[in-house]
Amino acid sequence: MQIQNYQCHFTVPVSTEKAFNAINDVEAWWTQNTTGKSTSPGDVFTVSFGKTFVHFSVQELIPGRQVIWKIEDSWLDFVEEKDWNGTYLHWQVIPKGDRTEITMVHIGLTPMLACFDQCEKGWDFYAKGSLYRLLTEGEGMPDQRRCSISDAQEQK
């Protein structure tokens, strides 16, 4: 039996360039509590949601096509685990006529992890909901809780 990583696919009525740029603008669709950059290979950035934080490094970036982020360190307060450590987010944008198909695979996020059900709901909301809305309506639904990255890290 093959274990499936979390993945989502959706199509938007925008160019691959616009879709790709939106994915890398994590403050606009995921969380406003973001530090660092995600626009070039080697960049590092951190996102936080209350006590939860995730440190990423940009492993690969092919403009208008794909980006791969590695989770270097994390703390998921809702399960008190570091389940995401060593996992990867692989984003691809593929032209489909005058539309763009976006695929995101969270490599390593499988049903065997304690956080899977909640993470699946989170990704469904932020990727398929907020990012989709950013691209189709011009405004995403990022998390807006106020917290500092260092406060989130001190909680673990």
GROMACS .gro file of N, CA and C in nm:
model
  468
    1MET      N    1   0.084  -0.119   0.000
    1MET     CA    2   0.000   0.000   0.000
    1MET      C    3   0.088   0.124   0.000
    2GLN      N    4   0.062   0.214  -0.092
    2GLN     CA    5   0.138   0.337  -0.101
    2GLN      C    6   0.072   0.444  -0.014
    3ILE      N    7   0.152   0.510   0.069
    3ILE     CA    8   0.101   0.616   0.155
    3ILE      C    9   0.097   0.746   0.076
    4GLN      N   10  -0.017   0.812   0.078
    4GLN     CA   11  -0.035   0.933   0.000
    4GLN      C   12   0.001   1.058   0.081
    5ASN      N   13   0.080   1.144   0.020
    5ASN     CA   14   0.106   1.276   0.075
    5ASN      C   15  -0.016   1.364   0.053
    6TYR      N   16  -0.035   1.464   0.140
    6TYR     CA   17  -0.141   1.561   0.116
    6TYR      C   18  -0.113   1.632  -0.016
    7GLN      N   19  -0.217   1.651  -0.095
    7GLN     CA   20  -0.203   1.731  -0.216
    7GLN      C   21  -0.334   1.798  -0.251
    8CYS      N   22  -0.323   1.908  -0.320
    8CYS     CA   23  -0.443   1.976  -0.369
    8CYS      C   24  -0.415   2.031  -0.508
    9HIS      N   25  -0.522   2.043  -0.585
    9HIS     CA   26  -0.516   2.093  -0.722
    9HIS      C   27  -0.634   2.187  -0.742
   10PHE      N   28  -0.610   2.296  -0.809
   10PHE     CA   29  -0.720   2.383  -0.850
   10PHE      C   30  -0.675   2.467  -0.968
   11THR      N   31  -0.771   2.519  -1.041
   11THR     CA   32  -0.744   2.597  -1.161
   11THR      C   33  -0.797   2.738  -1.142
   12VAL      N   34  -0.718   2.836  -1.186
   12VAL     CA   35  -0.756   2.976  -1.171
   12VAL      C   36  -0.745   3.048  -1.306
   13PRO      N   37  -0.826   3.153  -1.325
   13PRO     CA   38  -0.826   3.225  -1.453
   13PRO      C   39  -0.720   3.335  -1.459
   14VAL      N   40  -0.594   3.300  -1.431
   14VAL     CA   41  -0.484   3.396  -1.434
   14VAL      C   42  -0.363   3.332  -1.502
   15SER      N   43  -0.263   3.414  -1.532
   15SER     CA   44  -0.141   3.363  -1.595
   15SER      C   45  -0.060   3.281  -1.495
   16THR      N   46   0.029   3.198  -1.548
   16THR     CA   47   0.118   3.121  -1.460
   16THR      C   48   0.207   3.215  -1.380
   17GLU      N   49   0.249   3.324  -1.439
   17GLU     CA   50   0.334   3.420  -1.367
   17GLU      C   51   0.261   3.479  -1.246
   18LYS      N   52   0.136   3.520  -1.267
   18LYS     CA   53   0.059   3.577  -1.157
   18LYS      C   54   0.035   3.472  -1.048
   19ALA      N   55   0.002   3.351  -1.086
   19ALA     CA   56  -0.021   3.244  -0.988
   19ALA      C   57   0.107   3.215  -0.910
   20PHE      N   58   0.217   3.204  -0.980
   20PHE     CA   59   0.346   3.176  -0.915
   20PHE      C   60   0.384   3.286  -0.817
   21ASN      N   61   0.369   3.411  -0.858
   21ASN     CA   62   0.402   3.523  -0.769
   21ASN      C   63   0.312   3.524  -0.646
   22ALA      N   64   0.186   3.489  -0.662
   22ALA     CA   65   0.094   3.486  -0.549
   22ALA      C   66   0.133   3.377  -0.449
   23ILE      N   67   0.172   3.260  -0.497
   23ILE     CA   68   0.216   3.152  -0.407
   23ILE      C   69   0.329   3.201  -0.318
   24ASN      N   70   0.422   3.274  -0.375
   24ASN     CA   71   0.539   3.320  -0.301
   24ASN      C   72   0.512   3.443  -0.214
   25ASP      N   73   0.393   3.500  -0.224
   25ASP     CA   74   0.351   3.612  -0.139
   25ASP      C   75   0.269   3.556  -0.023
   26VAL      N   76   0.334   3.481   0.064
   26VAL     CA   77   0.263   3.406   0.169
   26VAL      C   78   0.185   3.496   0.264
   27GLU      N   79   0.227   3.621   0.282
   27GLU     CA   80   0.153   3.712   0.370
   27GLU      C   81   0.015   3.745   0.315
   28ALA      N   82  -0.002   3.734   0.185
   28ALA     CA   83  -0.130   3.771   0.123
   28ALA      C   84  -0.235   3.661   0.131
   29TRP      N   85  -0.193   3.535   0.155
   29TRP     CA   86  -0.292   3.427   0.156
   29TRP      C   87  -0.277   3.329   0.273
   30TRP      N   88  -0.162   3.326   0.341
   30TRP     CA   89  -0.141   3.225   0.446
   30TRP      C   90  -0.141   3.288   0.585
   31THR      N   91  -0.041   3.370   0.615
   31THR     CA   92  -0.039   3.439   0.744
   31THR      C   93   0.036   3.570   0.731
   32GLN      N   94  -0.014   3.671   0.800
   32GLN     CA   95   0.054   3.800   0.801
   32GLN      C   96   0.173   3.799   0.896
   33ASN      N   97   0.185   3.697   0.977
   33ASN     CA   98   0.300   3.682   1.067
   33ASN      C   99   0.409   3.604   0.996
   34THR      N  100   0.480   3.675   0.910
   34THR     CA  101   0.584   3.615   0.826
   34THR      C  102   0.709   3.700   0.833
   35THR      N  103   0.824   3.635   0.843
   35THR     CA  104   0.951   3.706   0.834
   35THR      C  105   1.037   3.638   0.729
   36GLY      N  106   1.131   3.712   0.672
   36GLY     CA  107   1.221   3.656   0.571
   36GLY      C  108   1.163   3.670   0.432
   37LYS      N  109   1.227   3.602   0.336
   37LYS     CA  110   1.187   3.609   0.196
   37LYS      C  111   1.170   3.469   0.139
   38SER      N  112   1.088   3.460   0.033
   38SER     CA  113   1.064   3.331  -0.032
   38SER      C  114   1.072   3.344  -0.183
   39THR      N  115   1.158   3.432  -0.232
   39THR     CA  116   1.159   3.464  -0.375
   39THR      C  117   1.280   3.412  -0.452
   40SER      N  118   1.378   3.353  -0.384
   40SER     CA  119   1.499   3.302  -0.452
   40SER      C  120   1.548   3.176  -0.383
   41PRO      N  121   1.613   3.086  -0.457
   41PRO     CA  122   1.672   2.968  -0.392
   41PRO      C  123   1.769   3.012  -0.282
   42GLY      N  124   1.762   2.944  -0.168
   42GLY     CA  125   1.844   2.979  -0.054
   42GLY      C  126   1.778   3.074   0.044
   43ASP      N  127   1.670   3.141   0.001
   43ASP     CA  128   1.597   3.228   0.093
   43ASP      C  129   1.542   3.145   0.208
   44VAL      N  130   1.525   3.209   0.322
   44VAL     CA  131   1.461   3.145   0.437
   44VAL      C  132   1.349   3.236   0.485
   45PHE      N  133   1.243   3.174   0.533
   45PHE     CA  134   1.132   3.252   0.588
   45PHE      C  135   1.062   3.170   0.695
   46THR      N  136   0.992   3.241   0.780
   46THR     CA  137   0.920   3.179   0.891
   46THR      C  138   0.777   3.230   0.892
   47VAL      N  139   0.684   3.139   0.915
   47VAL     CA  140   0.544   3.176   0.933
   47VAL      C  141   0.503   3.133   1.073
   48SER      N  142   0.410   3.209   1.132
   48SER     CA  143   0.361   3.170   1.264
   48SER      C  144   0.211   3.194   1.273
   49PHE      N  145   0.148   3.111   1.355
   49PHE     CA  146   0.005   3.115   1.381
   49PHE      C  147  -0.010   3.095   1.531
   50GLY      N  148  -0.023   3.201   1.607
   50GLY     CA  149  -0.027   3.184   1.752
   50GLY      C  150   0.103   3.121   1.798
   51LYS      N  151   0.093   3.004   1.864
   51LYS     CA  152   0.212   2.934   1.914
   51LYS      C  153   0.279   2.847   1.808
   52THR      N  154   0.211   2.822   1.698
   52THR     CA  155   0.267   2.740   1.591
   52THR      C  156   0.362   2.823   1.505
   53PHE      N  157   0.477   2.764   1.469
   53PHE     CA  158   0.567   2.829   1.375
   53PHE      C  159   0.628   2.726   1.281
   54VAL      N  160   0.669   2.773   1.165
   54VAL     CA  161   0.735   2.687   1.066
   54VAL      C  162   0.846   2.767   0.999
   55HIS      N  163   0.970   2.714   1.003
   55HIS     CA  164   1.086   2.773   0.934
   55HIS      C  165   1.105   2.699   0.802
   56PHE      N  166   1.113   2.774   0.693
   56PHE     CA  167   1.130   2.718   0.560
   56PHE      C  168   1.262   2.763   0.498
   57SER      N  169   1.314   2.682   0.408
   57SER     CA  170   1.420   2.727   0.317
   57SER      C  171   1.372   2.697   0.175
   58VAL      N  172   1.401   2.789   0.085
   58VAL     CA  173   1.364   2.770  -0.055
   58VAL      C  174   1.469   2.682  -0.119
   59GLN      N  175   1.431   2.560  -0.155
   59GLN     CA  176   1.524   2.462  -0.212
   59GLN      C  177   1.540   2.478  -0.363
   60GLU      N  178   1.430   2.505  -0.429
   60GLU     CA  179   1.432   2.519  -0.576
   60GLU      C  180   1.326   2.619  -0.615
   61LEU      N  181   1.359   2.700  -0.715
   61LEU     CA  182   1.262   2.797  -0.763
   61LEU      C  183   1.285   2.816  -0.912
   62ILE      N  184   1.186   2.779  -0.990
   62ILE     CA  185   1.188   2.800  -1.135
   62ILE      C  186   1.072   2.896  -1.163
   63PRO      N  187   1.102   3.025  -1.187
   63PRO     CA  188   0.996   3.125  -1.202
   63PRO      C  189   0.889   3.082  -1.302
   64GLY      N  190   0.764   3.101  -1.259
   64GLY     CA  191   0.651   3.068  -1.343
   64GLY      C  192   0.622   2.920  -1.358
   65ARG      N  193   0.698   2.834  -1.285
   65ARG     CA  194   0.677   2.689  -1.301
   65ARG      C  195   0.664   2.615  -1.168
   66GLN      N  196   0.767   2.626  -1.082
   66GLN     CA  197   0.759   2.551  -0.956
   66GLN      C  198   0.850   2.611  -0.851
   67VAL      N  199   0.815   2.582  -0.726
   67VAL     CA  200   0.898   2.619  -0.612
   67VAL      C  201   0.887   2.507  -0.510
   68ILE      N  202   0.999   2.478  -0.446
   68ILE     CA  203   1.003   2.375  -0.342
   68ILE      C  204   1.057   2.439  -0.215
   69TRP      N  205   0.978   2.428  -0.107
   69TRP     CA  206   1.018   2.478   0.024
   69TRP      C  207   1.042   2.360   0.116
   70LYS      N  208   1.152   2.362   0.189
   70LYS     CA  209   1.180   2.259   0.288
   70LYS      C  210   1.150   2.314   0.427
   71ILE      N  211   1.084   2.232   0.509
   71ILE     CA  212   1.058   2.271   0.647
   71ILE      C  213   1.180   2.231   0.729
   72GLU      N  214   1.251   2.332   0.776
   72GLU     CA  215   1.374   2.310   0.852
   72GLU      C  216   1.345   2.287   1.000
   73ASP      N  217   1.244   2.357   1.051
   73ASP     CA  218   1.207   2.343   1.192
   73ASP      C  219   1.062   2.388   1.205
   74SER      N  220   0.992   2.332   1.301
   74SER     CA  221   0.852   2.369   1.320
   74SER      C  222   0.806   2.329   1.459
   75TRP      N  223   0.694   2.385   1.498
   75TRP     CA  224   0.625   2.346   1.619
   75TRP      C  225   0.477   2.364   1.592
   76LEU      N  226   0.402   2.255   1.599
   76LEU     CA  227   0.258   2.257   1.577
   76LEU      C  228   0.191   2.246   1.713
   77ASP      N  229   0.147   2.358   1.767
   77ASP     CA  230   0.099   2.359   1.906
   77ASP      C  231  -0.026   2.275   1.926
   78PHE      N  232  -0.106   2.254   1.822
   78PHE     CA  233  -0.231   2.179   1.839
   78PHE      C  234  -0.208   2.030   1.859
   79VAL      N  235  -0.088   1.982   1.828
   79VAL     CA  236  -0.053   1.842   1.856
   79VAL      C  237   0.076   1.832   1.937
   80GLU      N  238   0.135   1.949   1.968
   80GLU     CA  239   0.261   1.956   2.042
   80GLU      C  240   0.366   1.865   1.979
   81GLU      N  241   0.382   1.882   1.850
   81GLU     CA  242   0.475   1.798   1.774
   81GLU      C  243   0.551   1.881   1.672
   82LYS      N  244   0.655   1.822   1.620
   82LYS     CA  245   0.735   1.879   1.512
   82LYS      C  246   0.713   1.795   1.386
   83ASP      N  247   0.589   1.753   1.363
   83ASP     CA  248   0.556   1.663   1.253
   83ASP      C  249   0.603   1.711   1.116
   84TRP      N  250   0.613   1.841   1.097
   84TRP     CA  251   0.649   1.892   0.965
   84TRP      C  252   0.799   1.893   0.940
   85ASN      N  253   0.881   1.877   1.043
   85ASN     CA  254   1.026   1.885   1.023
   85ASN      C  255   1.072   1.787   0.917
   86GLY      N  256   1.152   1.837   0.821
   86GLY     CA  257   1.206   1.753   0.715
   86GLY      C  258   1.109   1.725   0.602
   87THR      N  259   0.989   1.783   0.606
   87THR     CA  260   0.894   1.766   0.496
   87THR      C  261   0.914   1.879   0.395
   88TYR      N  262   0.848   1.868   0.282
   88TYR     CA  263   0.864   1.965   0.173
   88TYR      C  264   0.728   2.007   0.120
   89LEU      N  265   0.719   2.133   0.079
   89LEU     CA  266   0.604   2.181   0.002
   89LEU      C  267   0.650   2.199  -0.141
   90HIS      N  268   0.585   2.129  -0.232
   90HIS     CA  269   0.619   2.136  -0.374
   90HIS      C  270   0.501   2.198  -0.448
   91TRP      N  271   0.522   2.318  -0.497
   91TRP     CA  272   0.420   2.391  -0.571
   91TRP      C  273   0.454   2.387  -0.720
   92GLN      N  274   0.354   2.361  -0.803
   92GLN     CA  275   0.371   2.367  -0.948
   92GLN      C  276   0.258   2.449  -1.009
   93VAL      N  277   0.292   2.527  -1.110
   93VAL     CA  278   0.190   2.599  -1.186
   93VAL      C  279   0.204   2.556  -1.332
   94ILE      N  280   0.091   2.519  -1.392
   94ILE     CA  281   0.092   2.462  -1.527
   94ILE      C  282  -0.011   2.538  -1.611
   95PRO      N  283   0.032   2.593  -1.726
   95PRO     CA  284  -0.064   2.663  -1.811
   95PRO      C  285  -0.167   2.566  -1.870
   96LYS      N  286  -0.292   2.609  -1.867
   96LYS     CA  287  -0.403   2.532  -1.925
   96LYS      C  288  -0.487   2.628  -2.007
   97GLY      N  289  -0.440   2.659  -2.129
   97GLY     CA  290  -0.508   2.758  -2.212
   97GLY      C  291  -0.492   2.896  -2.149
   98ASP      N  292  -0.605   2.964  -2.123
   98ASP     CA  293  -0.598   3.095  -2.060
   98ASP      C  294  -0.611   3.085  -1.908
   99ARG      N  295  -0.595   2.966  -1.855
   99ARG     CA  296  -0.605   2.942  -1.711
   99ARG      C  297  -0.474   2.879  -1.663
  100THR      N  298  -0.462   2.865  -1.532
  100THR     CA  299  -0.344   2.803  -1.473
  100THR      C  300  -0.388   2.701  -1.370
  101GLU      N  301  -0.329   2.583  -1.379
  101GLU     CA  302  -0.354   2.479  -1.278
  101GLU      C  303  -0.244   2.488  -1.173
  102ILE      N  304  -0.285   2.493  -1.048
  102ILE     CA  305  -0.192   2.496  -0.935
  102ILE      C  306  -0.201   2.362  -0.865
  103THR      N  307  -0.086   2.302  -0.840
  103THR     CA  308  -0.078   2.177  -0.765
  103THR      C  309   0.018   2.199  -0.649
  104MET      N  310  -0.024   2.160  -0.531
  104MET     CA  311   0.064   2.165  -0.415
  104MET      C  312   0.065   2.026  -0.352
  105VAL      N  313   0.185   1.973  -0.330
  105VAL     CA  314   0.201   1.846  -0.261
  105VAL      C  315   0.285   1.874  -0.137
  106HIS      N  316   0.233   1.836  -0.021
  106HIS     CA  317   0.311   1.846   0.102
  106HIS      C  318   0.374   1.709   0.123
  107ILE      N  319   0.497   1.696   0.076
  107ILE     CA  320   0.568   1.568   0.079
  107ILE      C  321   0.608   1.537   0.223
  108GLY      N  322   0.555   1.428   0.274
  108GLY     CA  323   0.579   1.389   0.412
  108GLY      C  324   0.459   1.409   0.503
  109LEU      N  325   0.360   1.487   0.457
  109LEU     CA  326   0.237   1.504   0.534
  109LEU      C  327   0.142   1.393   0.490
  110THR      N  328   0.139   1.286   0.569
  110THR     CA  329   0.061   1.166   0.537
  110THR      C  330  -0.038   1.136   0.649
  111PRO      N  331  -0.137   1.051   0.623
  111PRO     CA  332  -0.234   1.016   0.727
  111PRO      C  333  -0.172   0.950   0.851
  112MET      N  334  -0.047   0.908   0.843
  112MET     CA  335   0.018   0.846   0.959
  112MET      C  336   0.058   0.949   1.065
  113LEU      N  337   0.063   1.076   1.030
  113LEU     CA  338   0.104   1.180   1.125
  113LEU      C  339  -0.012   1.223   1.212
  114ALA      N  340   0.018   1.255   1.336
  114ALA     CA  341  -0.085   1.297   1.431
  114ALA      C  342  -0.159   1.422   1.383
  115CYS      N  343  -0.090   1.507   1.312
  115CYS     CA  344  -0.149   1.635   1.271
  115CYS      C  345  -0.226   1.627   1.140
  116PHE      N  346  -0.229   1.512   1.073
  116PHE     CA  347  -0.279   1.506   0.936
  116PHE      C  348  -0.418   1.566   0.919
  117ASP      N  349  -0.515   1.524   0.999
  117ASP     CA  350  -0.653   1.571   0.979
  117ASP      C  351  -0.663   1.722   0.990
  118GLN      N  352  -0.600   1.779   1.094
  118GLN     CA  353  -0.606   1.924   1.111
  118GLN      C  354  -0.526   1.996   1.002
  119CYS      N  355  -0.412   1.941   0.965
  119CYS     CA  356  -0.331   2.003   0.859
  119CYS      C  357  -0.402   1.997   0.725
  120GLU      N  358  -0.470   1.888   0.698
  120GLU     CA  359  -0.547   1.876   0.574
  120GLU      C  360  -0.654   1.985   0.568
  121LYS      N  361  -0.726   2.005   0.679
  121LYS     CA  362  -0.827   2.111   0.684
  121LYS      C  363  -0.763   2.248   0.665
  122GLY      N  364  -0.646   2.268   0.729
  122GLY     CA  365  -0.576   2.395   0.716
  122GLY      C  366  -0.533   2.423   0.573
  123TRP      N  367  -0.472   2.323   0.508
  123TRP     CA  368  -0.430   2.341   0.369
  123TRP      C  369  -0.550   2.362   0.278
  124ASP      N  370  -0.658   2.288   0.301
  124ASP     CA  371  -0.778   2.308   0.219
  124ASP      C  372  -0.826   2.453   0.230
  125PHE      N  373  -0.821   2.507   0.352
  125PHE     CA  374  -0.864   2.646   0.371
  125PHE      C  375  -0.766   2.744   0.307
  126TYR      N  376  -0.638   2.732   0.341
  126TYR     CA  377  -0.542   2.833   0.296
  126TYR      C  378  -0.505   2.820   0.148
  127ALA      N  379  -0.481   2.701   0.098
  127ALA     CA  380  -0.443   2.686  -0.043
  127ALA      C  381  -0.566   2.692  -0.133
  128LYS      N  382  -0.661   2.601  -0.110
  128LYS     CA  383  -0.777   2.594  -0.199
  128LYS      C  384  -0.877   2.705  -0.174
  129GLY      N  385  -0.871   2.767  -0.056
  129GLY     CA  386  -0.964   2.875  -0.024
  129GLY      C  387  -0.900   3.013  -0.037
  130SER      N  388  -0.804   3.042   0.051
  130SER     CA  389  -0.746   3.176   0.056
  130SER      C  390  -0.662   3.210  -0.067
  131LEU      N  391  -0.572   3.121  -0.108
  131LEU     CA  392  -0.491   3.147  -0.228
  131LEU      C  393  -0.581   3.157  -0.351
  132TYR      N  394  -0.678   3.067  -0.362
  132TYR     CA  395  -0.772   3.072  -0.473
  132TYR      C  396  -0.844   3.207  -0.476
  133ARG      N  397  -0.891   3.250  -0.361
  133ARG     CA  398  -0.963   3.378  -0.352
  133ARG      C  399  -0.872   3.495  -0.388
  134LEU      N  400  -0.746   3.490  -0.341
  134LEU     CA  401  -0.651   3.596  -0.377
  134LEU      C  402  -0.639   3.608  -0.529
  135LEU      N  403  -0.632   3.495  -0.596
  135LEU     CA  404  -0.614   3.495  -0.741
  135LEU      C  405  -0.742   3.524  -0.820
  136THR      N  406  -0.857   3.496  -0.763
  136THR     CA  407  -0.982   3.517  -0.836
  136THR      C  408  -1.056   3.644  -0.795
  137GLU      N  409  -1.034   3.689  -0.670
  137GLU     CA  410  -1.105   3.807  -0.622
  137GLU      C  411  -1.012   3.921  -0.581
  138GLY      N  412  -0.882   3.895  -0.580
  138GLY     CA  413  -0.786   3.999  -0.547
  138GLY      C  414  -0.752   4.014  -0.400
  139GLU      N  415  -0.814   3.932  -0.315
  139GLU     CA  416  -0.785   3.940  -0.172
  139GLU      C  417  -0.794   3.800  -0.110
  140GLY      N  418  -0.688   3.761  -0.041
  140GLY     CA  419  -0.687   3.632   0.027
  140GLY      C  420  -0.744   3.645   0.167
  141MET      N  421  -0.736   3.537   0.243
  141MET     CA  422  -0.786   3.533   0.380
  141MET      C  423  -0.675   3.484   0.473
  142PRO      N  424  -0.563   3.558   0.480
  142PRO     CA  425  -0.452   3.511   0.564
  142PRO      C  426  -0.485   3.522   0.712
  143ASP      N  427  -0.419   3.439   0.791
  143ASP     CA  428  -0.432   3.448   0.936
  143ASP      C  429  -0.381   3.585   0.978
  144GLN      N  430  -0.455   3.652   1.067
  144GLN     CA  431  -0.419   3.788   1.107
  144GLN      C  432  -0.391   3.800   1.256
  145ARG      N  433  -0.377   3.686   1.325
  145ARG     CA  434  -0.345   3.695   1.467
  145ARG      C  435  -0.215   3.770   1.486
  146ARG      N  436  -0.210   3.851   1.589
  146ARG     CA  437  -0.089   3.926   1.620
  146ARG      C  438   0.000   3.844   1.711
  147CYS      N  439   0.119   3.815   1.667
  147CYS     CA  440   0.219   3.750   1.751
  147CYS      C  441   0.353   3.771   1.687
  148SER      N  442   0.456   3.765   1.767
  148SER     CA  443   0.589   3.776   1.709
  148SER      C  444   0.643   3.636   1.686
  149ILE      N  445   0.730   3.622   1.589
  149ILE     CA  446   0.791   3.493   1.559
  149ILE      C  447   0.865   3.441   1.681
  150SER      N  448   0.936   3.529   1.751
  150SER     CA  449   1.013   3.484   1.868
  150SER      C  450   0.921   3.438   1.979
  151ASP      N  451   0.804   3.502   1.996
  151ASP     CA  452   0.708   3.456   2.096
  151ASP      C  453   0.660   3.316   2.064
  152ALA      N  454   0.632   3.289   1.937
  152ALA     CA  455   0.586   3.155   1.896
  152ALA      C  456   0.694   3.052   1.926
  153GLN      N  457   0.818   3.084   1.898
  153GLN     CA  458   0.927   2.989   1.920
  153GLN      C  459   0.951   2.963   2.068
  154GLU      N  460   0.929   3.063   2.152
  154GLU     CA  461   0.950   3.046   2.296
  154GLU      C  462   0.845   2.955   2.358
  155GLN      N  463   0.732   2.937   2.292
  155GLN     CA  464   0.624   2.855   2.346
  155GLN      C  465   0.655   2.707   2.343
  156LYS      N  466   0.749   2.664   2.257
  156LYS     CA  467   0.771   2.519   2.240
  156LYS      C  468   0.848   2.457   2.348
   0.00000   0.00000   0.00000
